[in-house]
Amino acid sequence: MSDISLQIDGKEVIAPEGVTILRAAERVGISIPTLCHHQKLEPYGGCRVCSVEVDSRGRTSVVAACLFPVEQDLVVRTRTKKLERIRKSLLEMMLAHAPDSEQLQALAVEYGADKDRFEKEASFCIHCGLCVRYCAEVKKKNALGFIDRGARKEICFIPEIASKECWECKECFPLCPTSALQAAFVLIKALSFPPEST
Ligand code: SF4
Ligand code: FES
């Protein structure tokens, strides 16, 4: 893979062709916020908190840094008024679902997001998919999945798999930016684990 050069926040950056903007920025110490990204997992592009502005082939657009591959002479801005507005709105929507999330609260402070802007719908899950994808891609167990769609979408442990695999594992727990995963696990534990394991 050959190296290419691009510009991120005014800094000249050399990066291997094909890596994401997020990875290229990390290499030079430029931090871009993320919520659904994990280095062991395939790029997902779910939360859009990593949105950045790019100038490419005469056009300016907003793209997800965790998905968009670098290209020669790409110009990237990670902090603009427009991006701050996007991140603020996204965080406000997520905080309506998970107002107690410490990770969201920290980002809310950074981007001036008002956790009370939207009416609370405490589903707790922000649909980042980290738990589902980690279990599928890293553990190869598929003990978790999403059920329903849209606003009703929520994660669910598959009882037949979870009762065999999850008790000794729980590696997905620290990945969850909210308390949704732990809450779902408490529920499935009560429903499907034998009393001596609880
Ligand atoms: S339960 Fe947590 S880790 Fe899983 S999708 Fe929801 S917010 Fe993400
Ligand atoms: S971290 Fe890029 S979309 Fe979530």
PDB file of N, CA and C in Angstrom, residues 46-125:
ATOM      1  N   GLY A  46     -22.444   4.276  12.305  1.00  0.00           N
ATOM      2  CA  GLY A  46     -23.789   4.394  12.860  1.00  0.00           C
ATOM      3  C   GLY A  46     -24.080   5.703  13.568  1.00  0.00           C
ATOM      4  N   CYS A  47     -23.134   6.236  14.322  1.00  0.00           N
ATOM      5  CA  CYS A  47     -23.461   7.358  15.216  1.00  0.00           C
ATOM      6  C   CYS A  47     -23.270   8.727  14.568  1.00  0.00           C
ATOM      7  N   ARG A  48     -22.393   8.845  13.613  1.00  0.00           N
ATOM      8  CA  ARG A  48     -22.053  10.080  12.886  1.00  0.00           C
ATOM      9  C   ARG A  48     -21.420  11.165  13.757  1.00  0.00           C
ATOM     10  N   VAL A  49     -21.072  10.833  14.988  1.00  0.00           N
ATOM     11  CA  VAL A  49     -20.399  11.815  15.846  1.00  0.00           C
ATOM     12  C   VAL A  49     -19.009  12.153  15.292  1.00  0.00           C
ATOM     13  N   CYS A  50     -18.474  11.253  14.492  1.00  0.00           N
ATOM     14  CA  CYS A  50     -17.135  11.460  13.925  1.00  0.00           C
ATOM     15  C   CYS A  50     -17.174  12.278  12.639  1.00  0.00           C
ATOM     16  N   SER A  51     -18.310  12.899  12.344  1.00  0.00           N
ATOM     17  CA  SER A  51     -18.434  13.657  11.094  1.00  0.00           C
ATOM     18  C   SER A  51     -17.335  14.707  10.941  1.00  0.00           C
ATOM     19  N   VAL A  52     -16.780  14.779   9.738  1.00  0.00           N
ATOM     20  CA  VAL A  52     -15.765  15.797   9.407  1.00  0.00           C
ATOM     21  C   VAL A  52     -16.118  16.392   8.047  1.00  0.00           C
ATOM     22  N   GLU A  53     -15.551  17.560   7.758  1.00  0.00           N
ATOM     23  CA  GLU A  53     -15.757  18.180   6.437  1.00  0.00           C
ATOM     24  C   GLU A  53     -14.584  17.838   5.543  1.00  0.00           C
ATOM     25  N   VAL A  54     -14.870  17.473   4.308  1.00  0.00           N
ATOM     26  CA  VAL A  54     -13.778  17.200   3.372  1.00  0.00           C
ATOM     27  C   VAL A  54     -13.971  18.004   2.091  1.00  0.00           C
ATOM     28  N   ASP A  55     -12.835  18.468   1.542  1.00  0.00           N
ATOM     29  CA  ASP A  55     -12.822  19.080   0.208  1.00  0.00           C
ATOM     30  C   ASP A  55     -12.158  18.067  -0.706  1.00  0.00           C
ATOM     31  N   SER A  56     -12.922  17.609  -1.673  1.00  0.00           N
ATOM     32  CA  SER A  56     -12.374  16.618  -2.587  1.00  0.00           C
ATOM     33  C   SER A  56     -12.964  16.853  -3.963  1.00  0.00           C
ATOM     34  N   ARG A  57     -12.110  16.897  -4.957  1.00  0.00           N
ATOM     35  CA  ARG A  57     -12.527  17.087  -6.363  1.00  0.00           C
ATOM     36  C   ARG A  57     -13.499  18.252  -6.517  1.00  0.00           C
ATOM     37  N   GLY A  58     -13.144  19.358  -5.855  1.00  0.00           N
ATOM     38  CA  GLY A  58     -13.924  20.587  -6.016  1.00  0.00           C
ATOM     39  C   GLY A  58     -15.224  20.634  -5.234  1.00  0.00           C
ATOM     40  N   ARG A  59     -15.459  19.645  -4.391  1.00  0.00           N
ATOM     41  CA  ARG A  59     -16.708  19.650  -3.617  1.00  0.00           C
ATOM     42  C   ARG A  59     -16.416  19.555  -2.137  1.00  0.00           C
ATOM     43  N   THR A  60     -17.251  20.225  -1.337  1.00  0.00           N
ATOM     44  CA  THR A  60     -17.134  20.098   0.120  1.00  0.00           C
ATOM     45  C   THR A  60     -18.294  19.245   0.601  1.00  0.00           C
ATOM     46  N   SER A  61     -17.986  18.253   1.430  1.00  0.00           N
ATOM     47  CA  SER A  61     -19.074  17.443   1.979  1.00  0.00           C
ATOM     48  C   SER A  61     -18.746  17.019   3.403  1.00  0.00           C
ATOM     49  N   VAL A  62     -19.773  16.558   4.085  1.00  0.00           N
ATOM     50  CA  VAL A  62     -19.602  16.046   5.451  1.00  0.00           C
ATOM     51  C   VAL A  62     -19.634  14.528   5.371  1.00  0.00           C
ATOM     52  N   VAL A  63     -18.596  13.890   5.908  1.00  0.00           N
ATOM     53  CA  VAL A  63     -18.495  12.422   5.832  1.00  0.00           C
ATOM     54  C   VAL A  63     -18.144  11.872   7.214  1.00  0.00           C
ATOM     55  N   ALA A  64     -18.350  10.583   7.375  1.00  0.00           N
ATOM     56  CA  ALA A  64     -17.975   9.920   8.636  1.00  0.00           C
ATOM     57  C   ALA A  64     -16.494   9.571   8.584  1.00  0.00           C
ATOM     58  N   ALA A  65     -15.725  10.114   9.518  1.00  0.00           N
ATOM     59  CA  ALA A  65     -14.271   9.899   9.501  1.00  0.00           C
ATOM     60  C   ALA A  65     -13.905   8.434   9.698  1.00  0.00           C
ATOM     61  N   CYS A  66     -14.761   7.682  10.368  1.00  0.00           N
ATOM     62  CA  CYS A  66     -14.439   6.277  10.626  1.00  0.00           C
ATOM     63  C   CYS A  66     -14.670   5.397   9.404  1.00  0.00           C
ATOM     64  N   LEU A  67     -15.301   5.962   8.364  1.00  0.00           N
ATOM     65  CA  LEU A  67     -15.590   5.188   7.147  1.00  0.00           C
ATOM     66  C   LEU A  67     -14.818   5.697   5.931  1.00  0.00           C
ATOM     67  N   PHE A  68     -14.641   7.000   5.852  1.00  0.00           N
ATOM     68  CA  PHE A  68     -14.167   7.624   4.601  1.00  0.00           C
ATOM     69  C   PHE A  68     -12.664   7.393   4.426  1.00  0.00           C
ATOM     70  N   PRO A  69     -12.251   6.796   3.301  1.00  0.00           N
ATOM     71  CA  PRO A  69     -10.816   6.553   3.098  1.00  0.00           C
ATOM     72  C   PRO A  69     -10.086   7.813   2.629  1.00  0.00           C
ATOM     73  N   VAL A  70      -8.865   7.958   3.091  1.00  0.00           N
ATOM     74  CA  VAL A  70      -8.071   9.117   2.676  1.00  0.00           C
ATOM     75  C   VAL A  70      -7.741   9.001   1.194  1.00  0.00           C
ATOM     76  N   GLU A  71      -7.510  10.149   0.578  1.00  0.00           N
ATOM     77  CA  GLU A  71      -7.067  10.155  -0.815  1.00  0.00           C
ATOM     78  C   GLU A  71      -6.072  11.292  -0.992  1.00  0.00           C
ATOM     79  N   GLN A  72      -5.295  11.212  -2.049  1.00  0.00           N
ATOM     80  CA  GLN A  72      -4.259  12.211  -2.311  1.00  0.00           C
ATOM     81  C   GLN A  72      -4.875  13.613  -2.340  1.00  0.00           C
ATOM     82  N   ASP A  73      -4.234  14.542  -1.613  1.00  0.00           N
ATOM     83  CA  ASP A  73      -4.613  15.967  -1.597  1.00  0.00           C
ATOM     84  C   ASP A  73      -5.967  16.263  -0.956  1.00  0.00           C
ATOM     85  N   LEU A  74      -6.533  15.289  -0.279  1.00  0.00           N
ATOM     86  CA  LEU A  74      -7.793  15.534   0.434  1.00  0.00           C
ATOM     87  C   LEU A  74      -7.556  16.599   1.514  1.00  0.00           C
ATOM     88  N   VAL A  75      -8.504  17.499   1.663  1.00  0.00           N
ATOM     89  CA  VAL A  75      -8.419  18.506   2.733  1.00  0.00           C
ATOM     90  C   VAL A  75      -9.531  18.195   3.728  1.00  0.00           C
ATOM     91  N   VAL A  76      -9.142  18.013   4.987  1.00  0.00           N
ATOM     92  CA  VAL A  76     -10.100  17.599   6.015  1.00  0.00           C
ATOM     93  C   VAL A  76     -10.143  18.639   7.125  1.00  0.00           C
ATOM     94  N   ARG A  77     -11.345  18.958   7.570  1.00  0.00           N
ATOM     95  CA  ARG A  77     -11.490  19.817   8.759  1.00  0.00           C
ATOM     96  C   ARG A  77     -12.285  19.037   9.793  1.00  0.00           C
ATOM     97  N   THR A  78     -11.762  18.958  10.990  1.00  0.00           N
ATOM     98  CA  THR A  78     -12.434  18.155  12.025  1.00  0.00           C
ATOM     99  C   THR A  78     -13.191  19.022  13.023  1.00  0.00           C
ATOM    100  N   ARG A  79     -12.957  20.342  12.970  1.00  0.00           N
ATOM    101  CA  ARG A  79     -13.611  21.241  13.940  1.00  0.00           C
ATOM    102  C   ARG A  79     -14.080  22.496  13.213  1.00  0.00           C
ATOM    103  N   THR A  80     -15.320  22.558  12.849  1.00  0.00           N
ATOM    104  CA  THR A  80     -15.872  23.781  12.256  1.00  0.00           C
ATOM    105  C   THR A  80     -17.199  24.049  12.968  1.00  0.00           C
ATOM    106  N   LYS A  81     -17.738  25.222  12.760  1.00  0.00           N
ATOM    107  CA  LYS A  81     -19.020  25.568  13.404  1.00  0.00           C
ATOM    108  C   LYS A  81     -20.112  24.579  12.974  1.00  0.00           C
ATOM    109  N   LYS A  82     -20.099  24.233  11.682  1.00  0.00           N
ATOM    110  CA  LYS A  82     -21.114  23.307  11.165  1.00  0.00           C
ATOM    111  C   LYS A  82     -20.985  21.936  11.846  1.00  0.00           C
ATOM    112  N   LEU A  83     -19.754  21.439  11.984  1.00  0.00           N
ATOM    113  CA  LEU A  83     -19.544  20.136  12.625  1.00  0.00           C
ATOM    114  C   LEU A  83     -19.943  20.176  14.095  1.00  0.00           C
ATOM    115  N   GLU A  84     -19.625  21.292  14.745  1.00  0.00           N
ATOM    116  CA  GLU A  84     -19.988  21.412  16.165  1.00  0.00           C
ATOM    117  C   GLU A  84     -21.506  21.353  16.309  1.00  0.00           C
ATOM    118  N   ARG A  85     -22.222  21.996  15.367  1.00  0.00           N
ATOM    119  CA  ARG A  85     -23.698  21.973  15.410  1.00  0.00           C
ATOM    120  C   ARG A  85     -24.218  20.555  15.190  1.00  0.00           C
ATOM    121  N   ILE A  86     -23.619  19.854  14.230  1.00  0.00           N
ATOM    122  CA  ILE A  86     -24.053  18.478  13.946  1.00  0.00           C
ATOM    123  C   ILE A  86     -23.833  17.601  15.184  1.00  0.00           C
ATOM    124  N   ARG A  87     -22.644  17.677  15.745  1.00  0.00           N
ATOM    125  CA  ARG A  87     -22.334  16.829  16.910  1.00  0.00           C
ATOM    126  C   ARG A  87     -23.241  17.187  18.083  1.00  0.00           C
ATOM    127  N   LYS A  88     -23.478  18.473  18.275  1.00  0.00           N
ATOM    128  CA  LYS A  88     -24.338  18.921  19.381  1.00  0.00           C
ATOM    129  C   LYS A  88     -25.741  18.316  19.213  1.00  0.00           C
ATOM    130  N   SER A  89     -26.312  18.400  18.022  1.00  0.00           N
ATOM    131  CA  SER A  89     -27.673  17.871  17.806  1.00  0.00           C
ATOM    132  C   SER A  89     -27.710  16.361  17.982  1.00  0.00           C
ATOM    133  N   LEU A  90     -26.718  15.686  17.444  1.00  0.00           N
ATOM    134  CA  LEU A  90     -26.687  14.225  17.589  1.00  0.00           C
ATOM    135  C   LEU A  90     -26.626  13.835  19.062  1.00  0.00           C
ATOM    136  N   LEU A  91     -25.776  14.534  19.805  1.00  0.00           N
ATOM    137  CA  LEU A  91     -25.636  14.217  21.233  1.00  0.00           C
ATOM    138  C   LEU A  91     -26.932  14.498  21.978  1.00  0.00           C
ATOM    139  N   GLU A  92     -27.597  15.587  21.623  1.00  0.00           N
ATOM    140  CA  GLU A  92     -28.857  15.914  22.303  1.00  0.00           C
ATOM    141  C   GLU A  92     -29.901  14.823  22.049  1.00  0.00           C
ATOM    142  N   MET A  93     -29.924  14.308  20.828  1.00  0.00           N
ATOM    143  CA  MET A  93     -30.881  13.219  20.529  1.00  0.00           C
ATOM    144  C   MET A  93     -30.519  11.953  21.304  1.00  0.00           C
ATOM    145  N   MET A  94     -29.225  11.644  21.373  1.00  0.00           N
ATOM    146  CA  MET A  94     -28.813  10.431  22.089  1.00  0.00           C
ATOM    147  C   MET A  94     -29.037  10.580  23.592  1.00  0.00           C
ATOM    148  N   LEU A  95     -28.840  11.789  24.098  1.00  0.00           N
ATOM    149  CA  LEU A  95     -29.048  12.003  25.541  1.00  0.00           C
ATOM    150  C   LEU A  95     -30.514  11.859  25.936  1.00  0.00           C
ATOM    151  N   ALA A  96     -31.416  12.046  24.971  1.00  0.00           N
ATOM    152  CA  ALA A  96     -32.834  11.819  25.286  1.00  0.00           C
ATOM    153  C   ALA A  96     -33.072  10.342  25.575  1.00  0.00           C
ATOM    154  N   HIS A  97     -32.248   9.482  24.960  1.00  0.00           N
ATOM    155  CA  HIS A  97     -32.387   8.039  25.189  1.00  0.00           C
ATOM    156  C   HIS A  97     -31.568   7.564  26.382  1.00  0.00           C
ATOM    157  N   ALA A  98     -30.398   8.160  26.574  1.00  0.00           N
ATOM    158  CA  ALA A  98     -29.498   7.682  27.618  1.00  0.00           C
ATOM    159  C   ALA A  98     -28.934   8.874  28.404  1.00  0.00           C
ATOM    160  N   PRO A  99     -29.796   9.553  29.173  1.00  0.00           N
ATOM    161  CA  PRO A  99     -29.349  10.790  29.839  1.00  0.00           C
ATOM    162  C   PRO A  99     -28.251  10.575  30.880  1.00  0.00           C
ATOM    163  N   ASP A 100     -28.109   9.352  31.383  1.00  0.00           N
ATOM    164  CA  ASP A 100     -27.113   9.116  32.443  1.00  0.00           C
ATOM    165  C   ASP A 100     -25.772   8.609  31.919  1.00  0.00           C
ATOM    166  N   SER A 101     -25.640   8.492  30.628  1.00  0.00           N
ATOM    167  CA  SER A 101     -24.392   7.975  30.072  1.00  0.00           C
ATOM    168  C   SER A 101     -23.243   8.954  30.316  1.00  0.00           C
ATOM    169  N   GLU A 102     -22.218   8.480  31.006  1.00  0.00           N
ATOM    170  CA  GLU A 102     -21.082   9.372  31.314  1.00  0.00           C
ATOM    171  C   GLU A 102     -20.336   9.770  30.042  1.00  0.00           C
ATOM    172  N   GLN A 103     -20.246   8.842  29.112  1.00  0.00           N
ATOM    173  CA  GLN A 103     -19.542   9.141  27.860  1.00  0.00           C
ATOM    174  C   GLN A 103     -20.285  10.231  27.068  1.00  0.00           C
ATOM    175  N   LEU A 104     -21.604  10.125  27.018  1.00  0.00           N
ATOM    176  CA  LEU A 104     -22.391  11.151  26.326  1.00  0.00           C
ATOM    177  C   LEU A 104     -22.322  12.479  27.074  1.00  0.00           C
ATOM    178  N   GLN A 105     -22.367  12.398  28.382  1.00  0.00           N
ATOM    179  CA  GLN A 105     -22.317  13.645  29.166  1.00  0.00           C
ATOM    180  C   GLN A 105     -20.996  14.382  28.946  1.00  0.00           C
ATOM    181  N   ALA A 106     -19.907  13.616  28.875  1.00  0.00           N
ATOM    182  CA  ALA A 106     -18.601  14.254  28.660  1.00  0.00           C
ATOM    183  C   ALA A 106     -18.560  14.939  27.290  1.00  0.00           C
ATOM    184  N   LEU A 107     -19.094  14.258  26.279  1.00  0.00           N
ATOM    185  CA  LEU A 107     -19.127  14.863  24.948  1.00  0.00           C
ATOM    186  C   LEU A 107     -20.083  16.057  24.924  1.00  0.00           C
ATOM    187  N   ALA A 108     -21.165  15.961  25.688  1.00  0.00           N
ATOM    188  CA  ALA A 108     -22.142  17.067  25.740  1.00  0.00           C
ATOM    189  C   ALA A 108     -21.486  18.332  26.282  1.00  0.00           C
ATOM    190  N   VAL A 109     -20.627  18.163  27.274  1.00  0.00           N
ATOM    191  CA  VAL A 109     -19.919  19.330  27.826  1.00  0.00           C
ATOM    192  C   VAL A 109     -19.019  19.926  26.747  1.00  0.00           C
ATOM    193  N   GLU A 110     -18.309  19.039  26.053  1.00  0.00           N
ATOM    194  CA  GLU A 110     -17.367  19.509  25.026  1.00  0.00           C
ATOM    195  C   GLU A 110     -18.082  20.256  23.891  1.00  0.00           C
ATOM    196  N   TYR A 111     -19.281  19.804  23.521  1.00  0.00           N
ATOM    197  CA  TYR A 111     -19.973  20.408  22.371  1.00  0.00           C
ATOM    198  C   TYR A 111     -21.174  21.263  22.761  1.00  0.00           C
ATOM    199  N   GLY A 112     -21.304  21.537  24.043  1.00  0.00           N
ATOM    200  CA  GLY A 112     -22.372  22.421  24.496  1.00  0.00           C
ATOM    201  C   GLY A 112     -23.763  21.850  24.248  1.00  0.00           C
ATOM    202  N   ALA A 113     -23.894  20.527  24.307  1.00  0.00           N
ATOM    203  CA  ALA A 113     -25.202  19.906  24.056  1.00  0.00           C
ATOM    204  C   ALA A 113     -26.079  19.981  25.303  1.00  0.00           C
ATOM    205  N   ASP A 114     -27.363  20.270  25.062  1.00  0.00           N
ATOM    206  CA  ASP A 114     -28.317  20.398  26.162  1.00  0.00           C
ATOM    207  C   ASP A 114     -29.045  19.069  26.324  1.00  0.00           C
ATOM    208  N   LYS A 115     -28.836  18.400  27.437  1.00  0.00           N
ATOM    209  CA  LYS A 115     -29.410  17.056  27.582  1.00  0.00           C
ATOM    210  C   LYS A 115     -30.931  17.091  27.736  1.00  0.00           C
ATOM    211  N   ASP A 116     -31.458  18.278  27.972  1.00  0.00           N
ATOM    212  CA  ASP A 116     -32.917  18.384  28.127  1.00  0.00           C
ATOM    213  C   ASP A 116     -33.609  18.948  26.879  1.00  0.00           C
ATOM    214  N   ARG A 117     -32.878  19.059  25.781  1.00  0.00           N
ATOM    215  CA  ARG A 117     -33.491  19.664  24.593  1.00  0.00           C
ATOM    216  C   ARG A 117     -34.661  18.817  24.064  1.00  0.00           C
ATOM    217  N   PHE A 118     -34.489  17.516  24.068  1.00  0.00           N
ATOM    218  CA  PHE A 118     -35.554  16.649  23.552  1.00  0.00           C
ATOM    219  C   PHE A 118     -36.209  15.890  24.704  1.00  0.00           C
ATOM    220  N   GLU A 119     -37.480  15.601  24.480  1.00  0.00           N
ATOM    221  CA  GLU A 119     -38.218  14.850  25.504  1.00  0.00           C
ATOM    222  C   GLU A 119     -37.552  13.492  25.744  1.00  0.00           C
ATOM    223  N   LYS A 120     -37.454  13.114  27.004  1.00  0.00           N
ATOM    224  CA  LYS A 120     -36.768  11.857  27.339  1.00  0.00           C
ATOM    225  C   LYS A 120     -37.549  10.640  26.832  1.00  0.00           C
ATOM    226  N   GLU A 121     -36.798   9.754  26.193  1.00  0.00           N
ATOM    227  CA  GLU A 121     -37.372   8.453  25.808  1.00  0.00           C
ATOM    228  C   GLU A 121     -36.337   7.446  26.273  1.00  0.00           C
ATOM    229  N   ALA A 122     -36.342   7.159  27.540  1.00  0.00           N
ATOM    230  CA  ALA A 122     -35.240   6.401  28.136  1.00  0.00           C
ATOM    231  C   ALA A 122     -35.222   4.932  27.702  1.00  0.00           C
ATOM    232  N   SER A 123     -34.752   4.738  26.464  1.00  0.00           N
ATOM    233  CA  SER A 123     -34.570   3.364  25.976  1.00  0.00           C
ATOM    234  C   SER A 123     -33.160   2.903  26.356  1.00  0.00           C
ATOM    235  N   PHE A 124     -32.328   3.846  26.749  1.00  0.00           N
ATOM    236  CA  PHE A 124     -30.934   3.635  27.171  1.00  0.00           C
ATOM    237  C   PHE A 124     -30.000   3.271  26.018  1.00  0.00           C
ATOM    238  N   CYS A 125     -30.461   2.464  25.094  1.00  0.00           N
ATOM    239  CA  CYS A 125     -29.590   2.061  23.980  1.00  0.00           C
ATOM    240  C   CYS A 125     -29.526   3.177  22.934  1.00  0.00           C
TER     241      CYS A 125
END
